Short mmCIF file of C-alpha atoms and ligand atoms in Angstrom, two decimals:
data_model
loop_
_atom_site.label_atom_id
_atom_site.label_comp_id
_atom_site.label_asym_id
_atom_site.label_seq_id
_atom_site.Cartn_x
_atom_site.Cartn_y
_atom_site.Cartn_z
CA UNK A 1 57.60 -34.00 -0.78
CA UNK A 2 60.60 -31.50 -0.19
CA UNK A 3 59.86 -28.26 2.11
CA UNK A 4 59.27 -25.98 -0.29
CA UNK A 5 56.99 -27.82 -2.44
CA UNK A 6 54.72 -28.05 0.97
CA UNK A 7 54.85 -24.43 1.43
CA UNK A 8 57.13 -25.18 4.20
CA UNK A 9 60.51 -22.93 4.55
CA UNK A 10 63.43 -22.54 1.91
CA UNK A 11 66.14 -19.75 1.62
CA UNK A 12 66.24 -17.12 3.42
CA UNK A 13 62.62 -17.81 5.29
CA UNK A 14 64.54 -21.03 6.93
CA UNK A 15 65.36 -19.12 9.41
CA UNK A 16 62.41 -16.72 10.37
CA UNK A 17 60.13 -18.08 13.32
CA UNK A 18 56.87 -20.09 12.90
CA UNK A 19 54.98 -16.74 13.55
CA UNK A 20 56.85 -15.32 10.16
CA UNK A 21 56.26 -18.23 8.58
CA UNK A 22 52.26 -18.67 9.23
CA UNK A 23 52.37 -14.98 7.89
CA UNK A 24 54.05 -15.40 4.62
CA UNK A 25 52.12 -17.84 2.78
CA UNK A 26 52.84 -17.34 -1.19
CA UNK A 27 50.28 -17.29 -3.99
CA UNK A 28 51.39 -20.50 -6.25
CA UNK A 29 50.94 -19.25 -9.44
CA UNK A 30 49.89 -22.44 -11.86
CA UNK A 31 52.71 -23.61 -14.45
CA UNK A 32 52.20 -25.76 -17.71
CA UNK A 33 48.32 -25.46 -17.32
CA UNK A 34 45.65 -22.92 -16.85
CA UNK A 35 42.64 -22.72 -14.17
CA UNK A 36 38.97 -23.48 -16.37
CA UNK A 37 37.07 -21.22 -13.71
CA UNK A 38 38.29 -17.50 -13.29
CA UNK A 39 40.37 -17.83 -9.87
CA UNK A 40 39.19 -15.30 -7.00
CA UNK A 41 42.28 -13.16 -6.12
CA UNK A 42 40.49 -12.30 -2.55
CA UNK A 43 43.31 -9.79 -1.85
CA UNK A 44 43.37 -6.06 -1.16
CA UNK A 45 46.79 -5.31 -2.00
CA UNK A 46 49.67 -7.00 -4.11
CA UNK A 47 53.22 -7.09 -3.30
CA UNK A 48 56.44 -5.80 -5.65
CA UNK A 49 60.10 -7.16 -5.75
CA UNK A 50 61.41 -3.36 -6.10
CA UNK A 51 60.48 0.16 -5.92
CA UNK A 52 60.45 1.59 -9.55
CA UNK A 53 58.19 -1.34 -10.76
CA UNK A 54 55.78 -0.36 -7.61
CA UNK A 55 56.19 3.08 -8.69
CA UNK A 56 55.12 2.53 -12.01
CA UNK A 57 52.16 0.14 -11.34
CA UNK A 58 50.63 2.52 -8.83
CA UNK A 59 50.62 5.49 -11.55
CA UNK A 60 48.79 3.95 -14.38
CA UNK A 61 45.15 3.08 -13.97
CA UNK A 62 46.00 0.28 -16.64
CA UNK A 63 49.46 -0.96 -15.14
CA UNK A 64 50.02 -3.82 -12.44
CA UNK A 65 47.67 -4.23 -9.82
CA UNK A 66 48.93 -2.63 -6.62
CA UNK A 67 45.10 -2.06 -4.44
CA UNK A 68 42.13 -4.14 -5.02
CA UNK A 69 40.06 -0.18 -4.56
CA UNK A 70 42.24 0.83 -8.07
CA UNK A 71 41.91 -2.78 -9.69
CA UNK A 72 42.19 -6.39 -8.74
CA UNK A 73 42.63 -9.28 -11.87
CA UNK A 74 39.01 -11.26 -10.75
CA UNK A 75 37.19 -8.09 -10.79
CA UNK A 76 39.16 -6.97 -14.05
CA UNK A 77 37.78 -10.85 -15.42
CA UNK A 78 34.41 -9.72 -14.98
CA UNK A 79 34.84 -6.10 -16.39
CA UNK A 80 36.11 -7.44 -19.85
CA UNK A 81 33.68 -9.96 -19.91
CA UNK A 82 30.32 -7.62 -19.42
CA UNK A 83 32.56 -4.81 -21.63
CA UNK A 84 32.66 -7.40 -24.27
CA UNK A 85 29.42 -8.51 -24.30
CA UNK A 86 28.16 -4.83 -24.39
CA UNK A 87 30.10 -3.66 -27.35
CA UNK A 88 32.22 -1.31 -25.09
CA UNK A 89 36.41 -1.00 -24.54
CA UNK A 90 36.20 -1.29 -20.97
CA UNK A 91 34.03 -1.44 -18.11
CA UNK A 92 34.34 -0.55 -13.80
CA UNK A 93 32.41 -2.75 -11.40
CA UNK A 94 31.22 -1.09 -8.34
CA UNK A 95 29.61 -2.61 -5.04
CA UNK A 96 26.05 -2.28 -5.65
CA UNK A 97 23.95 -0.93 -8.87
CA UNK A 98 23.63 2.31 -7.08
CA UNK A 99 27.15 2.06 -6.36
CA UNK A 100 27.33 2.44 -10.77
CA UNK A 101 24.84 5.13 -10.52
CA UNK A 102 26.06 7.18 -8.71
CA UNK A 103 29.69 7.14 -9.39
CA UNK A 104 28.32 8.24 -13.04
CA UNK A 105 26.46 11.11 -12.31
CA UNK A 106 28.96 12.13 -9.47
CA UNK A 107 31.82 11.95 -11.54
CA UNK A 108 30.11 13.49 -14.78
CA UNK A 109 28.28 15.99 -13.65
CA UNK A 110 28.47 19.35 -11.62
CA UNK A 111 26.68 22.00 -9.62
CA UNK A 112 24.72 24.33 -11.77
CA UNK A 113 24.24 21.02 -14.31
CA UNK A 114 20.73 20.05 -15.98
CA UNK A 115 19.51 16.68 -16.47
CA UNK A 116 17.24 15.38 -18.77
CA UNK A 117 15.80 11.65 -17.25
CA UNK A 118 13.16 9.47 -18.19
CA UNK A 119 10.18 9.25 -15.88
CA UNK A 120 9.50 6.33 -13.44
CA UNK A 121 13.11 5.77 -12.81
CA UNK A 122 14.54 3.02 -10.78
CA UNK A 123 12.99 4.62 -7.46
CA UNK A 124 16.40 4.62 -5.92
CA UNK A 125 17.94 6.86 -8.98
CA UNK A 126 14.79 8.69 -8.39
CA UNK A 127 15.81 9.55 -4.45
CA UNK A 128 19.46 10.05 -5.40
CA UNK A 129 18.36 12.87 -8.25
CA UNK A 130 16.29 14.49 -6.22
CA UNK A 131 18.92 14.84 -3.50
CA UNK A 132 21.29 15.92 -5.86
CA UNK A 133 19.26 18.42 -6.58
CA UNK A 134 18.80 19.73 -3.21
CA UNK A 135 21.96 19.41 -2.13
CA UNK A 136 24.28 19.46 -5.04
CA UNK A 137 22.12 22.30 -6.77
CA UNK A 138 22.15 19.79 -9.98
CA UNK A 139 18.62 20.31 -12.10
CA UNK A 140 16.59 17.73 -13.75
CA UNK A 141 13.51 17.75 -16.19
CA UNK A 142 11.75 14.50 -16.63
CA UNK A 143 10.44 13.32 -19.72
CA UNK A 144 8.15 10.91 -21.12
CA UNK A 145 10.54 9.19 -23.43
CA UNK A 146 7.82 8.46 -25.69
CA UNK A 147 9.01 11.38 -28.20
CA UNK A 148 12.67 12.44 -29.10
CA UNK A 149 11.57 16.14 -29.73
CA UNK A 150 11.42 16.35 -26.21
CA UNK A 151 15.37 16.41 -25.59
CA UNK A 152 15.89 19.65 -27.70
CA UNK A 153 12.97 20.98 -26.38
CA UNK A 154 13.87 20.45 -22.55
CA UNK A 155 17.61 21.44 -23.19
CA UNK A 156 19.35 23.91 -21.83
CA UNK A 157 22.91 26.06 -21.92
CA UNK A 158 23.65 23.83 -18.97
CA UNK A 159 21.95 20.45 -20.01
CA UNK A 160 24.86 17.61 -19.59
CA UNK A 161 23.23 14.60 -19.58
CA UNK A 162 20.18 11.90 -20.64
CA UNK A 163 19.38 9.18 -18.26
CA UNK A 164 17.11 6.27 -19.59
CA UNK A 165 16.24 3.08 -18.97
CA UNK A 166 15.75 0.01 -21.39
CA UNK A 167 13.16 -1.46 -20.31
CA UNK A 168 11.63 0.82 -17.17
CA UNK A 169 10.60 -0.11 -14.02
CA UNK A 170 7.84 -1.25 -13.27
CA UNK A 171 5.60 -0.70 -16.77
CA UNK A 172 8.12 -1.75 -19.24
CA UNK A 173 8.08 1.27 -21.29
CA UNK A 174 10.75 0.71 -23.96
CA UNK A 175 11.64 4.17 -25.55
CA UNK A 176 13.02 4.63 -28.99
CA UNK A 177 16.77 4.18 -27.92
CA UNK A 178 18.51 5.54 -31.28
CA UNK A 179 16.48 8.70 -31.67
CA UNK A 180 17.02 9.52 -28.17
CA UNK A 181 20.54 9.00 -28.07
CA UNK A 182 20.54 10.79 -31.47
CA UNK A 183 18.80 13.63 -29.84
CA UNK A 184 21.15 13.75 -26.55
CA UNK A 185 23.99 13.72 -29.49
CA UNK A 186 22.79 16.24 -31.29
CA UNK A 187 22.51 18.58 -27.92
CA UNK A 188 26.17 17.89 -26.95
CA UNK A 189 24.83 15.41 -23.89
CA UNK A 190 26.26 12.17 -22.38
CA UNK A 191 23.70 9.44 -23.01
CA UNK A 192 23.58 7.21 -19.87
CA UNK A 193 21.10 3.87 -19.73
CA UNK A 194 20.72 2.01 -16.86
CA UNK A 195 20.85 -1.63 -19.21
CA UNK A 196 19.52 -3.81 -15.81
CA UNK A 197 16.12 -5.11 -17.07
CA UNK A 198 17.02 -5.98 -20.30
CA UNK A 199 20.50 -7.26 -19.84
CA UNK A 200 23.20 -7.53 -22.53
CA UNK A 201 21.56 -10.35 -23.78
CA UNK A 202 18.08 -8.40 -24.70
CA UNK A 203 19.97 -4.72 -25.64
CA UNK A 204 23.21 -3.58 -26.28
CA UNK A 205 22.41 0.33 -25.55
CA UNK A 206 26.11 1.31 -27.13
CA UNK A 207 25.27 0.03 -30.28
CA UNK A 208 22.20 2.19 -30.24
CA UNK A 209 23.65 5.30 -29.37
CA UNK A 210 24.68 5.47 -25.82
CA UNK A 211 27.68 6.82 -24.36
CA UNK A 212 27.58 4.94 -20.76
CA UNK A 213 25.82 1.67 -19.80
CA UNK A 214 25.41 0.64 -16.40
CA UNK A 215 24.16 -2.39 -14.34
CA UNK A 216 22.47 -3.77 -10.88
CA UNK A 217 24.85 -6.67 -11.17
CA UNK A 218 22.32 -7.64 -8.11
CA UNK A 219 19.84 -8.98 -10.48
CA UNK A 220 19.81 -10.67 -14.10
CA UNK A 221 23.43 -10.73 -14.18
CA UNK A 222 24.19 -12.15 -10.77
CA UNK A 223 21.29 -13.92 -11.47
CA UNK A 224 21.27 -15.94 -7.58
CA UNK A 225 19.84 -13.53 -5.32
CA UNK A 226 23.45 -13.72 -3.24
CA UNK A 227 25.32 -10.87 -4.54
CA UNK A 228 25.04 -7.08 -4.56
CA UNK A 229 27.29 -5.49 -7.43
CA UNK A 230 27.04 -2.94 -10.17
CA UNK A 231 29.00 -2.38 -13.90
CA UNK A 232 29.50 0.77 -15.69
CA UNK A 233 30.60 0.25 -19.22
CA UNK A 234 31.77 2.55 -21.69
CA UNK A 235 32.53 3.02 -25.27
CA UNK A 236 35.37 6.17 -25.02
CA UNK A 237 38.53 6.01 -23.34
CA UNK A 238 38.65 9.21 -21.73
CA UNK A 239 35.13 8.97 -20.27
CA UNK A 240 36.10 5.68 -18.78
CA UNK A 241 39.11 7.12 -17.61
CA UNK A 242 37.15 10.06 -15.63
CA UNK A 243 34.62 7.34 -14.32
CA UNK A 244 37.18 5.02 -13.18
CA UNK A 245 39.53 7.73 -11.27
CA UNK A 246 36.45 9.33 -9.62
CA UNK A 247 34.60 6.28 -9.17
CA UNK A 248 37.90 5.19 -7.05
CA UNK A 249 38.32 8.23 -5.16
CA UNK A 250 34.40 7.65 -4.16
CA UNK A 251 35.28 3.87 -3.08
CA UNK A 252 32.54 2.54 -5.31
CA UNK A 253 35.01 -0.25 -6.56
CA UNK A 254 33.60 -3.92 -6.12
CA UNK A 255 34.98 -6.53 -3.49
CA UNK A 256 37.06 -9.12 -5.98
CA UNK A 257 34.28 -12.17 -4.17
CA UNK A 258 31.18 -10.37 -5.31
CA UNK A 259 32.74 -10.07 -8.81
CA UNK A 260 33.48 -13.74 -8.64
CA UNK A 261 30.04 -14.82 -8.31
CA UNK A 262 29.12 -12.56 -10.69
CA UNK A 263 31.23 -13.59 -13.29
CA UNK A 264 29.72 -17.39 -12.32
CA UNK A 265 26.07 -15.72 -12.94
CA UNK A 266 27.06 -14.25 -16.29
CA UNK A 267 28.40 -17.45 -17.92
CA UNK A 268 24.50 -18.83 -17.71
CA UNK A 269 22.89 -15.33 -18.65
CA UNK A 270 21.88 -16.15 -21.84
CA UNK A 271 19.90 -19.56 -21.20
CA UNK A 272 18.64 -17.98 -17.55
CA UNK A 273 17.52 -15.17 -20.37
CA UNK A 274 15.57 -17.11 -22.39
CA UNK A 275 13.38 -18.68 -20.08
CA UNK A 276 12.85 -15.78 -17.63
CA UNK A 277 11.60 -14.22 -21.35
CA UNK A 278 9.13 -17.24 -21.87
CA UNK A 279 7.83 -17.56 -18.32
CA UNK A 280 6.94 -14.60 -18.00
CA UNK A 281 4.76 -14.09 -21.96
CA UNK A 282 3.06 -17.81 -20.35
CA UNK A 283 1.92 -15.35 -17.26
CA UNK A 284 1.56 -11.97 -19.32
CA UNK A 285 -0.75 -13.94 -21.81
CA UNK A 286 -2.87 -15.71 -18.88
CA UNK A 287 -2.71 -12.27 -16.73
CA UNK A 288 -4.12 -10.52 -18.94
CA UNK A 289 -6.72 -12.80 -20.12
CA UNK A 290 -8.16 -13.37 -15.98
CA UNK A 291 -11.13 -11.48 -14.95
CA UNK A 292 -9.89 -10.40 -11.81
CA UNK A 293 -6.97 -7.92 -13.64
CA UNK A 294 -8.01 -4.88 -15.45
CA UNK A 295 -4.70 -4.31 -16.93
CA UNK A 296 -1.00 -6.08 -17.83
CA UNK A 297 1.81 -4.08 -18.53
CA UNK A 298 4.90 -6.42 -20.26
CA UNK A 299 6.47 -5.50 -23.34
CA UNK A 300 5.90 -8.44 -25.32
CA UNK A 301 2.02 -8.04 -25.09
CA UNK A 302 0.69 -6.82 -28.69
CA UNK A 303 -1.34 -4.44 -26.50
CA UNK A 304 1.68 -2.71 -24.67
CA UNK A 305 2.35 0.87 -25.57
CA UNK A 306 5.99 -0.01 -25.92
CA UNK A 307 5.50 -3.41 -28.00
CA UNK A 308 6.53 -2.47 -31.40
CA UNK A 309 9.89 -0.73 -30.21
CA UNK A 310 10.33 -3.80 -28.33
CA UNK A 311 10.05 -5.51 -30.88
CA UNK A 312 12.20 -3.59 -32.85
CA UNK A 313 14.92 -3.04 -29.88
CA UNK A 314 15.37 -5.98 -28.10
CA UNK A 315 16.01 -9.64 -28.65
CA UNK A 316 13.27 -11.12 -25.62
CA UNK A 317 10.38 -9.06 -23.57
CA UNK A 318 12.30 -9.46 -20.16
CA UNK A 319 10.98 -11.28 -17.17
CA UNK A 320 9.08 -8.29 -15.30
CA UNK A 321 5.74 -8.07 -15.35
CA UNK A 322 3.62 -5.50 -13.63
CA UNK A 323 -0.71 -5.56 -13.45
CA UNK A 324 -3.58 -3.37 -12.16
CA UNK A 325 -6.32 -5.56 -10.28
CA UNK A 326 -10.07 -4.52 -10.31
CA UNK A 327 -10.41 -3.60 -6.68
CA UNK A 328 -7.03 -1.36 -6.90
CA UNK A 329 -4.69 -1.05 -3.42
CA UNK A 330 -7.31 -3.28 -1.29
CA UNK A 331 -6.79 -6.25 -3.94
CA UNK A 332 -3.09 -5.82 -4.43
CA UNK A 333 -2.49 -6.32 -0.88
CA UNK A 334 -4.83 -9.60 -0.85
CA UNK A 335 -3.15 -10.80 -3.30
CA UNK A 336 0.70 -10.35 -1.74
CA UNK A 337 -0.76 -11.54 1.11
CA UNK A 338 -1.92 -15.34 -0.71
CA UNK A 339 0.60 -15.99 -2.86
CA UNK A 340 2.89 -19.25 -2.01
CA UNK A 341 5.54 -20.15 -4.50
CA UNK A 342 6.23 -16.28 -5.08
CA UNK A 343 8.10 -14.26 -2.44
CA UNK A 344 7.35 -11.39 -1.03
CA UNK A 345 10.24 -9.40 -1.93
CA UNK A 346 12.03 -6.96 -3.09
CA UNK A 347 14.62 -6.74 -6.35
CA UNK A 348 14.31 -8.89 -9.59
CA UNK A 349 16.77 -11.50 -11.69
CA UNK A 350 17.11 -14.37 -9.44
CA UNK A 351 16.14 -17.77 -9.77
CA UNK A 352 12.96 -17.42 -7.70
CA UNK A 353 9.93 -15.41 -8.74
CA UNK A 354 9.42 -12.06 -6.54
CA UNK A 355 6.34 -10.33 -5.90
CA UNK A 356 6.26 -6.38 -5.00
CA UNK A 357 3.64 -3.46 -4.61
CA UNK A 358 5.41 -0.68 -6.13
CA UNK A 359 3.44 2.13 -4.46
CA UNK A 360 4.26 0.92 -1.01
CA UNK A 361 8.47 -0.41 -1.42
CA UNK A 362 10.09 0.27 -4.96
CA UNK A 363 8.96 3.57 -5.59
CA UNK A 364 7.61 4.68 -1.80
CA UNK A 365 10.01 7.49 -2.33
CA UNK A 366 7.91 9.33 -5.08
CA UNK A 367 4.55 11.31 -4.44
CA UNK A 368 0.89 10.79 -5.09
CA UNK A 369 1.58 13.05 -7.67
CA UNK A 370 4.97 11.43 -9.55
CA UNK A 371 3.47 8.08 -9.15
CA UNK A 372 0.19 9.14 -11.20
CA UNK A 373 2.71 10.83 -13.54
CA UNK A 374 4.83 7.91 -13.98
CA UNK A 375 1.50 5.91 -14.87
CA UNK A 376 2.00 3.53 -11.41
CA UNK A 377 -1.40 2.88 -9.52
CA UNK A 378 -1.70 2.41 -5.84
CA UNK A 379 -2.90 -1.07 -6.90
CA UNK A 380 -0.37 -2.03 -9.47
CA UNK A 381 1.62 -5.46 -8.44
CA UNK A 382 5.12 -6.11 -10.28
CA UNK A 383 6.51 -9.66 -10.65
CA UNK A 384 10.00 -10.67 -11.48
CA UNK A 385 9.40 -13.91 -12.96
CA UNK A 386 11.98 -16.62 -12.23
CA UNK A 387 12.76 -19.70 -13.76
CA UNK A 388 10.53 -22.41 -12.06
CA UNK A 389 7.90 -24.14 -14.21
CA UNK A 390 5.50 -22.15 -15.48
CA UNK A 391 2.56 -24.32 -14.49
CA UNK A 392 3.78 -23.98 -11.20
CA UNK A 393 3.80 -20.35 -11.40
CA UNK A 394 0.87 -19.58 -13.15
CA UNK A 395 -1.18 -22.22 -10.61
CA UNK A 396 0.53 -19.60 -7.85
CA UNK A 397 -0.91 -16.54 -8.92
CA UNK A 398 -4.21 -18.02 -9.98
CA UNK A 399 -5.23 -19.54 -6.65
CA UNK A 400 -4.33 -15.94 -5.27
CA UNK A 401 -5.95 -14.21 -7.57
CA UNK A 402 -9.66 -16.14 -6.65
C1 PLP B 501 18.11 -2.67 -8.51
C2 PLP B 501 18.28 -1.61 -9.51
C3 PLP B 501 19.20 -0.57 -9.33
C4 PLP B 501 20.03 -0.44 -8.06
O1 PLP B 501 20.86 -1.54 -7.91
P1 PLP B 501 21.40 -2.08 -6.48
O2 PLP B 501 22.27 -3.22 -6.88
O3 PLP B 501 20.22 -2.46 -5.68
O4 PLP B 501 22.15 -0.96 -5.85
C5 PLP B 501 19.33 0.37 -10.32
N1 PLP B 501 18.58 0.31 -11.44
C6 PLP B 501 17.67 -0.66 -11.64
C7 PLP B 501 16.88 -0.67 -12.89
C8 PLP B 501 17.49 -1.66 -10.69
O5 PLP B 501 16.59 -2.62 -10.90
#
């Protein structure tokens, strides 16, 4: 082996000392074959050979990659790939979901603004509008998404944008996606859906209408439970362009190692998909049939509010299922308290099943009064079925409900 194939001096660096040496360690880049995973470029800033090139990188968003904060080509990987499989031309990945959040309505939206968002919101989005309100003097008006007349009739001169969900959280309430965005069209606004329950495998919200679609990369996507990420994805240059400078000057970028595992998450997505989908209709179907629950809330029941736009919307029911016990908060916490095979546990998408009480974690943020109006009980439980057997699971939850 000569030096230089070992990494070991040649030219100039001959003569620089060992401490030089251990410093400047080149990237080989591969010749004559290509890498079959996406390679993790775990660096925060890339070198030039001369000025004008440097120059010229560093003043286009899409030019060379000169700071991982501005772009980095294992974060850019995963971008394409989610843009892709949402329909849109590009995409941003930030460091957490509410990382995606709120570099949209931060970079979208200003004092004096009006918002039109769905009720029962994520409960974090829910915190983060209500202190934009107070803060940021930005105004919001929640609706029920269960009728598109209410956009034009909440709208007003200042109205900017419509935040839904796909699928929310924790009832599954699937609104009518096209009319919405239709409606938020029609009134001039931005149509923003947070896509993380249903995943681009389930909905596609830009081929329904949308103008932004954004992610918890933490969940479905990531799919592992061992990474925190979000994705914003848009159809229209120039939006994406204003979401990607902002989101930048806000720092909301994603580290190039959490976009690495996420890009190894979304190359199973669609089979993890699937049988999150049919775990959870084998515990829907057997929830709602046990005489200890008085009530199941998952899409893909016949009974569910939502189920014929579900059907209509989305290509699976998702894996989240909440229920009401007879015996309300008292039961609820009995029953977190037995089950074995289910965690305890915040957040959703993983491999493992996780078991929550809304009122008391997710959505401890909102009032007695917003949880009533968001149709959450103080003894609704929410599972995010995972992908062990379903036997397994269903023996789980049956030996705590009796
Ligand atoms: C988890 C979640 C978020 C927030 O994502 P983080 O990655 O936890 O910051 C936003 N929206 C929905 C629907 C979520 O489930």
């Amino acid at each position: 082996m000569s030096e230089s194939e070992a990494g070991g001096p040649s030219g100039d660096q001959a003569h620089d000392r060992v401490q030089t040496r251990a410093v400047h360690i080149r990237a080989s880049a591969p010749e004559g074959s290509v890498p079959a995973a996406v390679p993790l470029y775990q660096t925060s800033l890339f070198t030039f050979e001369d000025l004008p090139t440097f120059a010229d990188a560093w003043s286009r968003p899409d030019g060379a990659f000169t700071y991982s904060r501005f772009g980095n080509p294992t974060t850019k990987s995963f971008e394409n790939a989610v843009a892709d499989l949402e329909g849109g031309t590009s995409a941003m990945a930030t460091a957490s979901g509410m990382g995606a959040v709120t570099t949209v309505l931060l970079s979208l939206l200003r004092t004096g603004d009006h918002v039109l968002a769905q009720r029962g919101l994520y409960g974090g989005v829910f915190a983060l509008i209500a202190d934009l309100c107070e803060r940021w003097g930005v105004e919001v008006t929640y609706l029920d998404a269960e009728d598109p007349a209410e956009v034009a009739a909440a709208c007003r001169p200042t109205t900017r944008m419509l935040y839904l969900e796909t699928i929310a959280n924790p009832l599954g309430q699937v609104c009518d996606l096209p009319a919405f965005a239709a409606a938020g069209r029609q009134s001039g606004l931005i149509t923003v859906v947070d896509n993380t329950f249903a995943s681009p495998v389930l909905c596609r919200p830009l081929e329904h209408g949308a103008d932004v679609v954004l992610h918890s990369t933490t969940k479905y996507i990531g799919g592992h439970a061992d990474v925190v990420g979000g994705i914003i994805v848009v159809g229209e240059p120039e939006l994406a362009s204003t979401l990607w400078r902002r989101g930048t000057e806000l720092g909301a970028t994603a580290d190039p190692f959490a976009a690495w595992l996420a890009i190894r998450g979304l190359q199973t997505l669609p089979v993890r998909m699937r049988q999150h989908c049919a775990n959870a209709e084998v515990l829907a179907t057997r929830l709602a049939e046990h005489p200890k629950v008085a009530r199941v809330y998952w899409p893909g029941l016949p009974e569910h509010p939502s189920h014929a736009r579900a059907r209509e919307l989305l290509e699976g029911f998702g894996g989240v299922i909440a229920f009401d016990l007879h015996g309300g908060e008292e039961a609820a916490r009995s029953f977190t308290a037995r089950i074995r095979l289910a965690s305890l546990a915040p957040s959703l998408g993983g491999v493992g099943t996780t078991v929550l009480h809304p009122a008391s974690i997710s959505h401890s943020g909102m009032s007695p009064d917003a949880l009533r109006a968001a149709g959450i009980d103080v003894g609704t439980v929410r599972i995010a079925v995972g992908l062990e057997h379903p036997e397994d699971l269903w023996s789980d939850l049956a030996q705590a409900l009796d």
